[in-house]
Coordinates of N, CA, C and O in Angstrom, one line a residue:
M1 N 160.3 52.4 133.3 CA 161.3 52.4 132.3 C 162.7 52.2 133.0 O 162.9 52.6 134.1
K2 N 163.6 51.7 132.2 CA 164.9 51.4 132.7 C 165.9 51.9 131.7 O 165.7 51.9 130.5
K3 N 167.1 52.4 132.2 CA 168.2 52.8 131.4 C 169.3 51.7 131.5 O 169.7 51.4 132.7
I4 N 169.7 51.1 130.5 CA 170.7 50.2 130.5 C 172.0 50.8 129.8 O 171.9 51.3 128.7
E5 N 173.1 50.7 130.6 CA 174.3 51.2 130.0 C 175.3 50.0 130.0 O 175.4 49.3 131.0
A6 N 175.8 49.8 128.9 CA 176.8 48.7 128.7 C 178.1 49.2 128.2 O 178.1 49.9 127.2
I7 N 179.2 48.8 128.9 CA 180.5 49.1 128.3 C 181.1 47.8 127.7 O 181.2 46.8 128.5
V8 N 181.3 47.8 126.5 CA 181.7 46.5 125.8 C 182.9 46.7 124.9 O 183.3 47.8 124.6
R9 N 183.5 45.6 124.5 CA 184.6 45.6 123.6 C 184.2 46.3 122.2 O 183.1 46.0 121.8
K10 N 185.0 47.1 121.7 CA 184.7 47.8 120.4 C 184.6 46.7 119.3 O 183.8 46.9 118.4
T11 N 185.4 45.6 119.4 CA 185.4 44.6 118.4 C 184.0 43.8 118.4 O 183.7 43.1 117.4
K12 N 183.2 43.9 119.5 CA 181.9 43.1 119.5 C 180.8 44.0 119.2 O 179.6 43.6 119.2
F13 N 181.0 45.3 118.9 CA 179.9 46.2 118.7 C 178.9 45.8 117.6 O 177.7 45.8 117.8
D14 N 179.4 45.4 116.4 CA 178.5 45.1 115.3 C 177.6 43.8 115.6 O 176.4 43.8 115.3
E15 N 178.2 42.9 116.4 CA 177.4 41.7 116.8 C 176.3 42.1 117.8 O 175.2 41.6 117.7
I16 N 176.7 43.0 118.7 CA 175.7 43.4 119.7 C 174.6 44.2 119.0 O 173.5 44.1 119.4
K17 N 175.0 45.2 118.1 CA 173.9 45.9 117.4 C 173.0 45.0 116.7 O 171.8 45.2 116.8
D18 N 173.5 44.0 116.0 CA 172.6 43.0 115.3 C 171.7 42.3 116.3 O 170.6 42.1 116.0
A19 N 172.3 41.9 117.4 CA 171.5 41.1 118.4 C 170.4 42.0 119.0 O 169.3 41.6 119.3
L20 N 170.7 43.3 119.2 CA 169.7 44.2 119.8 C 168.6 44.4 118.7 O 167.4 44.5 119.1
M21 N 168.9 44.5 117.5 CA 167.9 44.7 116.4 C 167.0 43.4 116.4 O 165.8 43.5 116.2
E22 N 167.6 42.2 116.5 CA 166.8 41.0 116.5 C 165.9 41.0 117.7 O 164.8 40.3 117.7
A23 N 166.3 41.6 118.8 CA 165.5 41.6 120.0 C 164.4 42.8 120.0 O 163.8 43.1 121.0
D24 N 164.3 43.4 118.8 CA 163.4 44.5 118.6 C 163.7 45.7 119.4 O 162.9 46.6 119.7
I25 N 165.0 46.0 119.7 CA 165.5 47.2 120.3 C 166.0 48.0 119.1 O 167.0 47.8 118.6
E26 N 165.2 49.0 118.8 CA 165.4 49.7 117.5 C 166.3 51.0 117.6 O 166.6 51.7 116.6
W27 N 166.4 51.5 118.9 CA 167.1 52.8 119.1 C 168.0 52.7 120.3 O 167.6 52.2 121.3
F28 N 169.2 53.2 120.2 CA 170.1 53.4 121.3 C 171.2 54.3 120.9 O 171.4 54.6 119.7
S29 N 171.9 54.8 121.9 CA 173.0 55.7 121.6 C 174.3 54.9 121.9 O 174.3 54.0 122.8
Y30 N 175.4 55.3 121.3 CA 176.7 54.7 121.7 C 177.8 55.7 121.6 O 177.7 56.7 120.8
Y31 N 178.8 55.5 122.3 CA 179.9 56.4 122.4 C 181.2 55.6 122.5 O 181.3 54.6 123.1
D32 N 182.3 56.2 121.9 CA 183.6 55.6 122.1 C 184.1 56.0 123.5 O 184.1 57.3 123.7
V33 N 184.6 55.2 124.3 CA 185.1 55.5 125.6 C 186.4 54.8 125.8 O 186.7 53.8 125.2
R34 N 187.1 55.2 126.8 CA 188.3 54.5 127.4 C 188.1 54.5 128.9 O 187.5 55.4 129.5
G35 N 188.7 53.5 129.5 CA 188.6 53.4 130.9 C 189.9 52.7 131.5 O 190.6 52.2 130.7
V36 N 190.0 52.8 132.8 CA 191.1 52.1 133.4 C 190.5 51.1 134.4 O 189.7 51.4 135.2
G37 N 191.0 49.8 134.4 CA 190.5 48.8 135.3 C 191.5 48.4 136.3 O 192.7 48.9 136.2
K38 N 191.1 47.7 137.3 CA 192.0 47.3 138.4 C 192.9 46.2 137.9 O 194.1 46.2 138.2
T39 N 192.4 45.3 137.0 CA 193.2 44.2 136.5 C 194.2 44.6 135.5 O 193.8 45.3 134.5
R40 N 195.4 44.3 135.6 CA 196.4 44.5 134.6 C 196.8 43.3 133.9 O 197.2 42.3 134.5
Q41 N 196.7 43.3 132.6 CA 197.2 42.1 131.8 C 197.7 42.7 130.5 O 197.1 43.5 129.8
E42 N 198.8 42.2 130.2 CA 199.5 42.7 128.9 C 199.2 41.6 127.8 O 199.3 40.4 128.1
R43 N 199.0 42.1 126.6 CA 198.9 41.2 125.4 C 199.8 41.7 124.4 O 200.1 42.9 124.3
I44 N 200.4 40.8 123.6 CA 201.3 41.1 122.6 C 200.5 40.8 121.2 O 200.0 39.8 121.1
Y45 N 200.5 41.9 120.4 CA 199.9 41.8 119.1 C 200.8 42.4 118.1 O 201.2 43.5 118.2
R46 N 201.3 41.6 117.2 CA 202.2 42.0 116.1 C 203.5 42.7 116.7 O 203.9 43.7 116.3
G47 N 203.9 42.1 117.8 CA 205.2 42.6 118.5 C 205.0 43.8 119.3 O 206.0 44.3 119.9
V48 N 203.8 44.3 119.5 CA 203.5 45.5 120.3 C 202.8 45.0 121.6 O 201.9 44.2 121.5
V49 N 203.2 45.4 122.7 CA 202.7 45.1 124.0 C 201.5 46.0 124.3 O 201.7 47.2 124.3
Y50 N 200.3 45.5 124.6 CA 199.2 46.3 125.0 C 198.7 46.0 126.4 O 198.7 44.9 126.8
D51 N 198.4 47.0 127.1 CA 197.8 46.9 128.4 C 196.3 46.8 128.3 O 195.7 47.8 127.7
T52 N 195.6 45.7 128.6 CA 194.2 45.5 128.2 C 193.3 46.5 129.0 O 192.1 46.7 128.6
S53 N 193.8 47.1 130.1 CA 192.9 48.1 130.7 C 192.8 49.4 130.0 O 191.9 50.2 130.2
Y54 N 193.5 49.6 128.9 CA 193.4 50.7 128.1 C 192.9 50.5 126.7 O 192.8 51.4 125.9
I55 N 192.4 49.4 126.5 CA 191.7 49.1 125.2 C 190.4 49.8 125.0 O 189.6 50.0 126.0
E56 N 190.2 50.4 123.8 CA 189.0 51.2 123.6 C 187.7 50.3 123.8 O 187.7 49.2 123.5
R57 N 186.7 51.0 124.3 CA 185.4 50.4 124.5 C 184.3 51.2 123.9 O 184.5 52.3 123.5
I58 N 183.1 50.6 123.9 CA 181.9 51.3 123.4 C 181.0 51.4 124.5 O 180.9 50.3 125.3
L59 N 180.4 52.5 124.8 CA 179.3 52.6 125.8 C 178.1 52.7 125.2 O 177.8 53.7 124.4
L60 N 177.2 51.7 125.4 CA 175.8 51.7 124.8 C 174.9 52.3 125.9 O 174.9 51.9 127.0
T61 N 174.0 53.2 125.5 CA 173.0 53.7 126.4 C 171.6 53.4 125.7 O 171.3 53.8 124.6
I62 N 170.8 52.6 126.4 CA 169.5 52.2 125.9 C 168.5 52.4 127.0 O 168.6 52.0 128.1
V63 N 167.4 53.1 126.6 CA 166.2 53.3 127.5 C 165.1 52.4 127.0 O 164.7 52.5 125.8
V64 N 164.6 51.5 127.8 CA 163.6 50.5 127.4 C 162.4 50.6 128.4 O 162.6 50.9 129.6
R65 N 161.3 50.0 128.0 CA 160.2 49.6 128.9 C 160.6 48.5 129.8 O 161.5 47.7 129.4
D66 N 160.0 48.5 130.9 CA 160.4 47.4 131.9 C 160.3 46.1 131.3 O 161.0 45.1 131.7
I67 N 159.3 45.8 130.4 CA 159.1 44.5 129.9 C 160.2 44.1 128.9 O 160.4 42.9 128.6
N68 N 161.0 45.0 128.5 CA 162.1 44.7 127.5 C 163.4 44.6 128.2 O 164.5 44.4 127.4
V69 N 163.6 44.8 129.5 CA 164.9 44.8 130.1 C 165.6 43.5 130.0 O 166.8 43.4 129.6
D70 N 164.9 42.4 130.3 CA 165.6 41.1 130.3 C 166.0 40.7 128.9 O 167.2 40.2 128.8
K71 N 165.3 40.9 127.9 CA 165.7 40.5 126.5 C 166.8 41.4 126.0 O 167.7 41.0 125.3
T72 N 166.8 42.7 126.4 CA 167.9 43.5 126.1 C 169.2 43.1 126.7 O 170.3 43.0 126.0
V73 N 169.2 42.9 128.0 CA 170.4 42.4 128.7 C 170.9 41.1 128.2 O 172.1 40.9 128.0
E74 N 170.0 40.2 127.9 CA 170.4 38.9 127.4 C 171.0 39.0 126.0 O 172.0 38.3 125.8
A75 N 170.5 39.8 125.2 CA 171.1 40.0 123.9 C 172.5 40.6 124.0 O 173.4 40.1 123.3
I76 N 172.8 41.5 125.0 CA 174.1 42.0 125.2 C 175.0 40.9 125.7 O 176.2 40.7 125.3
L77 N 174.5 40.2 126.7 CA 175.4 39.2 127.3 C 175.8 38.1 126.4 O 176.9 37.7 126.3
K78 N 174.9 37.6 125.6 CA 175.1 36.6 124.6 C 176.2 36.9 123.7 O 177.1 36.1 123.3
T79 N 176.2 38.2 123.2 CA 177.1 38.6 122.1 C 178.4 39.2 122.6 O 179.4 39.1 121.9
A80 N 178.4 39.8 123.8 CA 179.6 40.5 124.3 C 180.5 39.6 125.0 O 181.7 39.9 125.1
R81 N 180.0 38.5 125.5 CA 180.9 37.7 126.4 C 181.9 36.9 125.5 O 181.6 36.1 124.6
T82 N 183.2 37.0 126.0 CA 184.2 36.2 125.4 C 184.8 35.2 126.4 O 185.5 34.3 126.1
G83 N 184.5 35.5 127.7 CA 185.1 34.8 128.8 C 186.5 35.2 129.2 O 187.1 34.7 130.1
E84 N 187.0 36.3 128.6 CA 188.3 36.8 128.9 C 188.1 38.1 129.7 O 187.1 38.7 129.8
I85 N 189.2 38.5 130.4 CA 189.2 39.7 131.1 C 188.9 40.9 130.2 O 189.5 41.0 129.1
G86 N 188.1 41.9 130.7 CA 187.8 43.0 129.8 C 186.5 43.0 129.0 O 186.4 43.7 128.1
D87 N 185.7 42.0 129.3 CA 184.4 41.8 128.5 C 183.5 43.0 128.7 O 182.7 43.3 127.9
G88 N 183.6 43.7 129.8 CA 182.7 44.9 130.2 C 181.8 44.7 131.3 O 181.9 43.8 132.1
R89 N 180.9 45.7 131.4 CA 179.9 45.8 132.5 C 178.6 46.3 131.9 O 178.5 46.9 130.9
I90 N 177.5 45.9 132.7 CA 176.1 46.3 132.3 C 175.6 47.0 133.6 O 175.7 46.4 134.6
F91 N 175.0 48.2 133.4 CA 174.5 48.9 134.5 C 173.0 49.1 134.2 O 172.7 49.6 133.1
I92 N 172.1 48.9 135.2 CA 170.6 49.1 135.0 C 170.2 50.1 136.0 O 170.4 49.9 137.2
S93 N 169.5 51.1 135.5 CA 169.0 52.1 136.5 C 167.5 52.5 136.1 O 167.1 52.3 134.9
T94 N 166.8 53.1 137.0 CA 165.4 53.5 136.8 C 165.3 54.9 136.1 O 166.1 55.8 136.6
V95 N 164.4 55.0 135.2 CA 164.2 56.3 134.5 C 162.8 56.7 135.0 O 161.8 56.0 134.8
D96 N 162.8 57.9 135.5 CA 161.4 58.4 136.0 C 160.5 58.8 135.0 O 159.3 58.6 135.1
D97 N 161.0 59.4 134.0 CA 160.1 59.8 132.8 C 160.9 60.0 131.6 O 162.2 60.2 131.6
A98 N 160.3 60.0 130.4 CA 160.9 60.3 129.2 C 159.9 61.2 128.4 O 158.7 60.9 128.5
I99 N 160.4 62.1 127.6 CA 159.5 63.0 126.8 C 159.9 63.0 125.4 O 161.1 63.2 125.1
R100 N 159.0 62.7 124.5 CA 159.4 62.8 123.1 C 159.2 64.3 122.7 O 158.1 64.8 122.8
I101 N 160.3 64.9 122.2 CA 160.2 66.4 122.0 C 159.2 66.7 120.9 O 158.5 67.7 121.1
R102 N 159.2 66.0 119.8 CA 158.3 66.3 118.7 C 156.9 66.4 119.1 O 156.1 67.3 118.7
T103 N 156.4 65.4 119.9 CA 154.9 65.4 120.2 C 154.6 65.8 121.6 O 153.4 66.0 121.9
G104 N 155.6 65.8 122.5 CA 155.3 66.1 123.9 C 154.8 64.9 124.7 O 154.5 65.0 125.9
E105 N 154.8 63.7 124.1 CA 154.4 62.5 124.8 C 155.3 62.2 126.0 O 156.5 62.3 125.9
H106 N 154.7 61.7 127.1 CA 155.4 61.4 128.3 C 155.4 59.9 128.5 O 154.5 59.2 128.1
G107 N 156.3 59.3 129.2 CA 156.3 57.9 129.7 C 156.7 56.9 128.6 O 157.4 57.2 127.6
D108 N 156.2 55.7 128.8 CA 156.5 54.6 127.8 C 156.2 54.9 126.4 O 157.0 54.5 125.5
I109 N 155.1 55.6 126.1 CA 154.7 55.8 124.7 C 155.7 56.7 124.0 O 155.9 56.7 122.8
S110 N 156.5 57.5 124.8 CA 157.5 58.4 124.2 C 158.7 57.6 123.6 O 159.5 58.1 122.8
L111 N 158.9 56.4 124.1 CA 160.0 55.6 123.7 C 159.8 55.0 122.3 O 160.7 55.0 121.4
Y112 N 158.7 54.4 122.0 CA 158.4 53.8 120.8 C 156.9 54.0 120.4 O 156.2 54.4 121.2
D113 N 156.6 53.7 119.1 CA 155.3 53.8 118.7 C 154.4 52.7 119.4 O 154.9 51.7 119.8
V114 N 153.1 52.9 119.5 CA 152.2 52.0 120.1 C 152.2 50.7 119.3 O 152.1 50.6 118.1
K115 N 152.3 49.6 120.1 CA 152.2 48.2 119.4 C 151.2 47.4 120.1 O 151.0 47.5 121.3

């Protein structure tokens, strides 16, 4: 099992959510986050100057079976990429175990129903 964490633009969240659902990723958590980046770039919107390193982001946390890692990452990449500074990052790490609290099931089966 792998844990995929993606920090993405807040404006792209709905597109990413739809792409994940199309890729059969039915469950994930997300959080509103802020971060500071090394690159400084100012943008002007309606006469107000914004520093792009302070733009709000969404942190997606998704735990998937190993066979679903590539399609999950690809769904995020396709929809989150604008080609501009601040598109975000994706981190992938190994999950040793997962337990479904309701049933006590361990491992892959605890993530989704048997298919």
